[in-house]
XYZ file of C-alpha atoms in Angstrom:
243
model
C 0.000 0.000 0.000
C 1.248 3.671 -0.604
C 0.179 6.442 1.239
C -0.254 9.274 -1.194
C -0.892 13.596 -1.052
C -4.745 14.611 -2.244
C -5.863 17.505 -4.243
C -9.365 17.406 -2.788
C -10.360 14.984 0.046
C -9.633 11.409 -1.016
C -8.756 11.943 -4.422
C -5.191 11.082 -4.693
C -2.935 13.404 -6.336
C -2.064 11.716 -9.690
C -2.470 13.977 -12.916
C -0.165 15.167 -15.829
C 1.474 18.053 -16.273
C 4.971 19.358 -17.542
C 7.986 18.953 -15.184
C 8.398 22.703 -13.498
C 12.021 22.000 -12.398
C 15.542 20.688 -13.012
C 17.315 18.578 -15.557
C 13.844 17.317 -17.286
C 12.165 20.660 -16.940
C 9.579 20.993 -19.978
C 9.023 17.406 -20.220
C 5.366 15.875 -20.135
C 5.450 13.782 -17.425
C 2.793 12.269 -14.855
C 3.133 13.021 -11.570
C 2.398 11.188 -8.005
C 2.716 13.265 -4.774
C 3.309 10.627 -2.219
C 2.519 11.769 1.286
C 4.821 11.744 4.704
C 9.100 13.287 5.343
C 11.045 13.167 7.427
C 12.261 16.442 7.115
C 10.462 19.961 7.614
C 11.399 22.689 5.581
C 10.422 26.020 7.433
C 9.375 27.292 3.721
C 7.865 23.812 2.211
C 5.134 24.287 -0.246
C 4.040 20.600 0.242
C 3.022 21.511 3.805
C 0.378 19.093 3.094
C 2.299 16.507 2.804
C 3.176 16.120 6.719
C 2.213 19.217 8.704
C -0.496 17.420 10.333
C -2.535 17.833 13.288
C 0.125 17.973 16.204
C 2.895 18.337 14.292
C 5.420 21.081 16.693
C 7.922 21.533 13.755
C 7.460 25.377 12.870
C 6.723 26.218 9.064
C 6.925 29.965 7.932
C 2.752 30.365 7.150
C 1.852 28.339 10.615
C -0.877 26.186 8.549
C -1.597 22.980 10.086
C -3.825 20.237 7.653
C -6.121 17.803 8.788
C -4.534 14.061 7.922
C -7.719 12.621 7.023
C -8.310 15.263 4.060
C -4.625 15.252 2.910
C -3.871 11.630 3.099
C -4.893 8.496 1.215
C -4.098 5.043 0.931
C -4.387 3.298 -2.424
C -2.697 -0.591 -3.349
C 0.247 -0.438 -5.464
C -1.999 -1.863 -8.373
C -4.417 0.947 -7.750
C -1.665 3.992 -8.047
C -0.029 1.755 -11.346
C -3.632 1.455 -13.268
C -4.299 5.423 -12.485
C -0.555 6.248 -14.187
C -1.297 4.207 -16.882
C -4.579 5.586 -17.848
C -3.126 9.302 -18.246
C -0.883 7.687 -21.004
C 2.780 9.592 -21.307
C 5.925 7.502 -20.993
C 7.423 9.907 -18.569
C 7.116 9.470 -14.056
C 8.149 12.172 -11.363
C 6.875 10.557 -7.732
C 7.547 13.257 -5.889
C 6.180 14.064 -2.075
C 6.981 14.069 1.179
C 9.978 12.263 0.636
C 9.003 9.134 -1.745
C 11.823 7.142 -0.609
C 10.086 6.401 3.093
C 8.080 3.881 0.991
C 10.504 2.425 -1.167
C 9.974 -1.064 -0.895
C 5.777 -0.488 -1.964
C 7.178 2.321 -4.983
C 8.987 -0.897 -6.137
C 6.065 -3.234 -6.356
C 3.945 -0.216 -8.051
C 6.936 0.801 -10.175
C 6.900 -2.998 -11.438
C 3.881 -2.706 -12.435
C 4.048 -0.075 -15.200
C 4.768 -0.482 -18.807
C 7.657 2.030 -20.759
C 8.018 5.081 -18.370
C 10.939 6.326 -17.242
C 10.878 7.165 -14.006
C 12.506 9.777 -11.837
C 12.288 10.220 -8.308
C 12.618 13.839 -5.955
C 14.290 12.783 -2.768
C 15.475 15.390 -0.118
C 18.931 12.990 -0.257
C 18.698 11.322 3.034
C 17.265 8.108 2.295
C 18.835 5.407 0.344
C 17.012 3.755 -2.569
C 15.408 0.344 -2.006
C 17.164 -1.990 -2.934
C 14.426 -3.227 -5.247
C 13.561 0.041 -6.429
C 17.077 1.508 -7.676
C 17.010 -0.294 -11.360
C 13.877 0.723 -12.195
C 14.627 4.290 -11.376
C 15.955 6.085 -14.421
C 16.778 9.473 -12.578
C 16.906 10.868 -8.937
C 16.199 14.464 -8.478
C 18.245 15.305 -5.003
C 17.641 18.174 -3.503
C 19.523 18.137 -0.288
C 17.865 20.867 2.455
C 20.572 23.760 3.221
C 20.733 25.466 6.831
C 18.078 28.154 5.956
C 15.375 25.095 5.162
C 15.092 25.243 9.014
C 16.387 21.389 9.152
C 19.712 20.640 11.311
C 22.804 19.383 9.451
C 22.716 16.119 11.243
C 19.549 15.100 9.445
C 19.596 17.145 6.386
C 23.548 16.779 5.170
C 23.989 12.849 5.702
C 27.896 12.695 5.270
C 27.484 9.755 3.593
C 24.483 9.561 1.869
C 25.174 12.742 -0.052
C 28.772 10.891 -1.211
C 26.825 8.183 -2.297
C 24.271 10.315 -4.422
C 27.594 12.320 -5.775
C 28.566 8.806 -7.232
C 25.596 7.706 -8.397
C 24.876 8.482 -12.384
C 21.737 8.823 -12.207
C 21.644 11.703 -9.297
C 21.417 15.336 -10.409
C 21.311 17.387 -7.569
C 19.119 20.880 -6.904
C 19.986 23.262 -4.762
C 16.877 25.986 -3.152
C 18.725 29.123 -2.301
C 17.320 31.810 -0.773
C 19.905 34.426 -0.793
C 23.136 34.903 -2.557
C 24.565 33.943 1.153
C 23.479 30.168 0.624
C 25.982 29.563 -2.218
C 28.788 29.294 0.172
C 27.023 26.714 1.631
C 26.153 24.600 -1.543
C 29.690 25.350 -3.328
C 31.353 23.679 0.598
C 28.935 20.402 -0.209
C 30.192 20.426 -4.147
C 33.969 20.158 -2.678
C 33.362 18.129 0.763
C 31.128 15.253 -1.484
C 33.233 15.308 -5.068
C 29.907 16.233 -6.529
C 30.066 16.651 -10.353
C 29.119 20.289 -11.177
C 27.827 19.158 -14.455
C 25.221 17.754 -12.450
C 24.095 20.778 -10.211
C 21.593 23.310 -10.654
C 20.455 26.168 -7.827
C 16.992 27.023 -7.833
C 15.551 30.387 -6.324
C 13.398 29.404 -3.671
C 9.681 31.085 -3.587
C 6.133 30.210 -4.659
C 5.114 33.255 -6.858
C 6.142 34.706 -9.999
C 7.703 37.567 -8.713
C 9.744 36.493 -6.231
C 11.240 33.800 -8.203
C 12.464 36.512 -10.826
C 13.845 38.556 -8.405
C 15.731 36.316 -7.099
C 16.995 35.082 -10.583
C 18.409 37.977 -11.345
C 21.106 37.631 -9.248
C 21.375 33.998 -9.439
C 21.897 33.764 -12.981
C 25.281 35.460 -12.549
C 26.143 33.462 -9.707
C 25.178 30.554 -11.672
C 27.845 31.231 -14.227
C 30.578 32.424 -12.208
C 30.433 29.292 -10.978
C 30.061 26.744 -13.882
C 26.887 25.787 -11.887
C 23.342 25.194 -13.761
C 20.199 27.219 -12.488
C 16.419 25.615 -12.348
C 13.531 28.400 -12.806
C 9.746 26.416 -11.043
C 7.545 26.977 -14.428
C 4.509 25.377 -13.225
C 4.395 28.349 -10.483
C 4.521 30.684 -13.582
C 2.000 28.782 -15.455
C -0.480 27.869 -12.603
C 0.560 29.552 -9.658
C 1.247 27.452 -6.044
C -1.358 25.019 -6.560
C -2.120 21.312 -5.999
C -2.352 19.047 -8.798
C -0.282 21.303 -11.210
């Protein structure tokens, strides 16, 4: 069973749309927005995802969701015949951190036919073992210090050395200010990750903010030999579920 996000209550959140961010940005790709991390970004726009109900981790906008609303369990076969029936040959499960239910993504995963499949991990979890080979690309996007989340469970020494040897791992970082890239260009060097394989993207959930913010991360970007991720599906439809 996989516990998944909802747009509305009980309807999972399954639908097709175009890839808003990194490497396969443009793409037409279906999307699943599994539900539950382990992390809590102080500026996540997934709130929904695991600020439940007695949750004490702070987030920026203070919203607390009701688990029953946000939250649904489906079979593997269920989530599988759903993907299939929106066609495409293209996956992104995304959450939450989809890696908490690895060993159930691998039994669903099985049961497609032709996608490609990429996965958006926060970095700290390793990939079922059962999972990894039918994963064609991980999105890792490990959580700096202004996410809110403590080094010792966002930075995992040795998970982030495996992702920077693993081919199929292109990494994202959010920045926030021009401040963070001392922070990402110290993980590049500490964890031999490829810079071919690195992109910063502006953090913020409306247009305007994420320009702003662009405009002096596109220089930063290239003084660096470092790639840069815009979030089009905020341009196109705004911070909204199911887009």
């Amino acid at each position: 069973m996989l516990t998944l996000a909802t747009v509305t209550p009980g309807e999972p959140e399954i639908f097709a749309s175009l890839q808003g961010e990194g490497r396969s940005a443009g793409l037409t790709c279906t999307f699943v927005r599994l539900s539950r991390c382990n992390l809590a970004c102080s500026w996540c726009d997934t709130a929904y995802t695991w600020r439940f109900e007695g949750e004490t981790r702070p987030h920026r906008d203070g919203v607390v969701f009701e688990r029953k609303a946000n939250q649904v369990v489906l079979s593997e076969e269920d989530v599988a015949a759903r993907i299939m029936a929106l066609g495409g040959n293209r996956l992104v499960i995304t959450g939450g951190e989809p890696l908490l239910q690895g060993a159930a993504l691998a039994r669903m995963v099985a049961l497609l036919d032709g996608h490609a499949v990429e996965i958006e991990t926060n970095g700290t979890v390793a990939p079922h073992r059962e999972l990894e080979p039918l994963v064609s690309q991980y999105n890792v996007s490990p959580k700096l210090k202004h996410s809110g989340n403590t080094a010792a469970i966002a930075l995992i020494s040795e998970r982030l050395s495996a992702w920077a040897h693993e081919p199929k791992a292109h990494f994202k970082f959010v920045v926030a200010t021009p401040d963070d890239l001392g922070e990402v260009l110290g993980l590049i060097e500490a964890h031999t990750i490829p810079k071919a394989r690195v992109q910063l993207m502006p953090e913020g959930t409306s247009s305007a903010v994420l320009r702003a913010r662009e405009a002096w991360l596109a220089p930063l970007c290239l003084q660096h030999g470092l790639g840069m991720s815009d979030r089009l599906h905020i341009h196109l439809y705004g911070d909204t579920r199911g887009t």
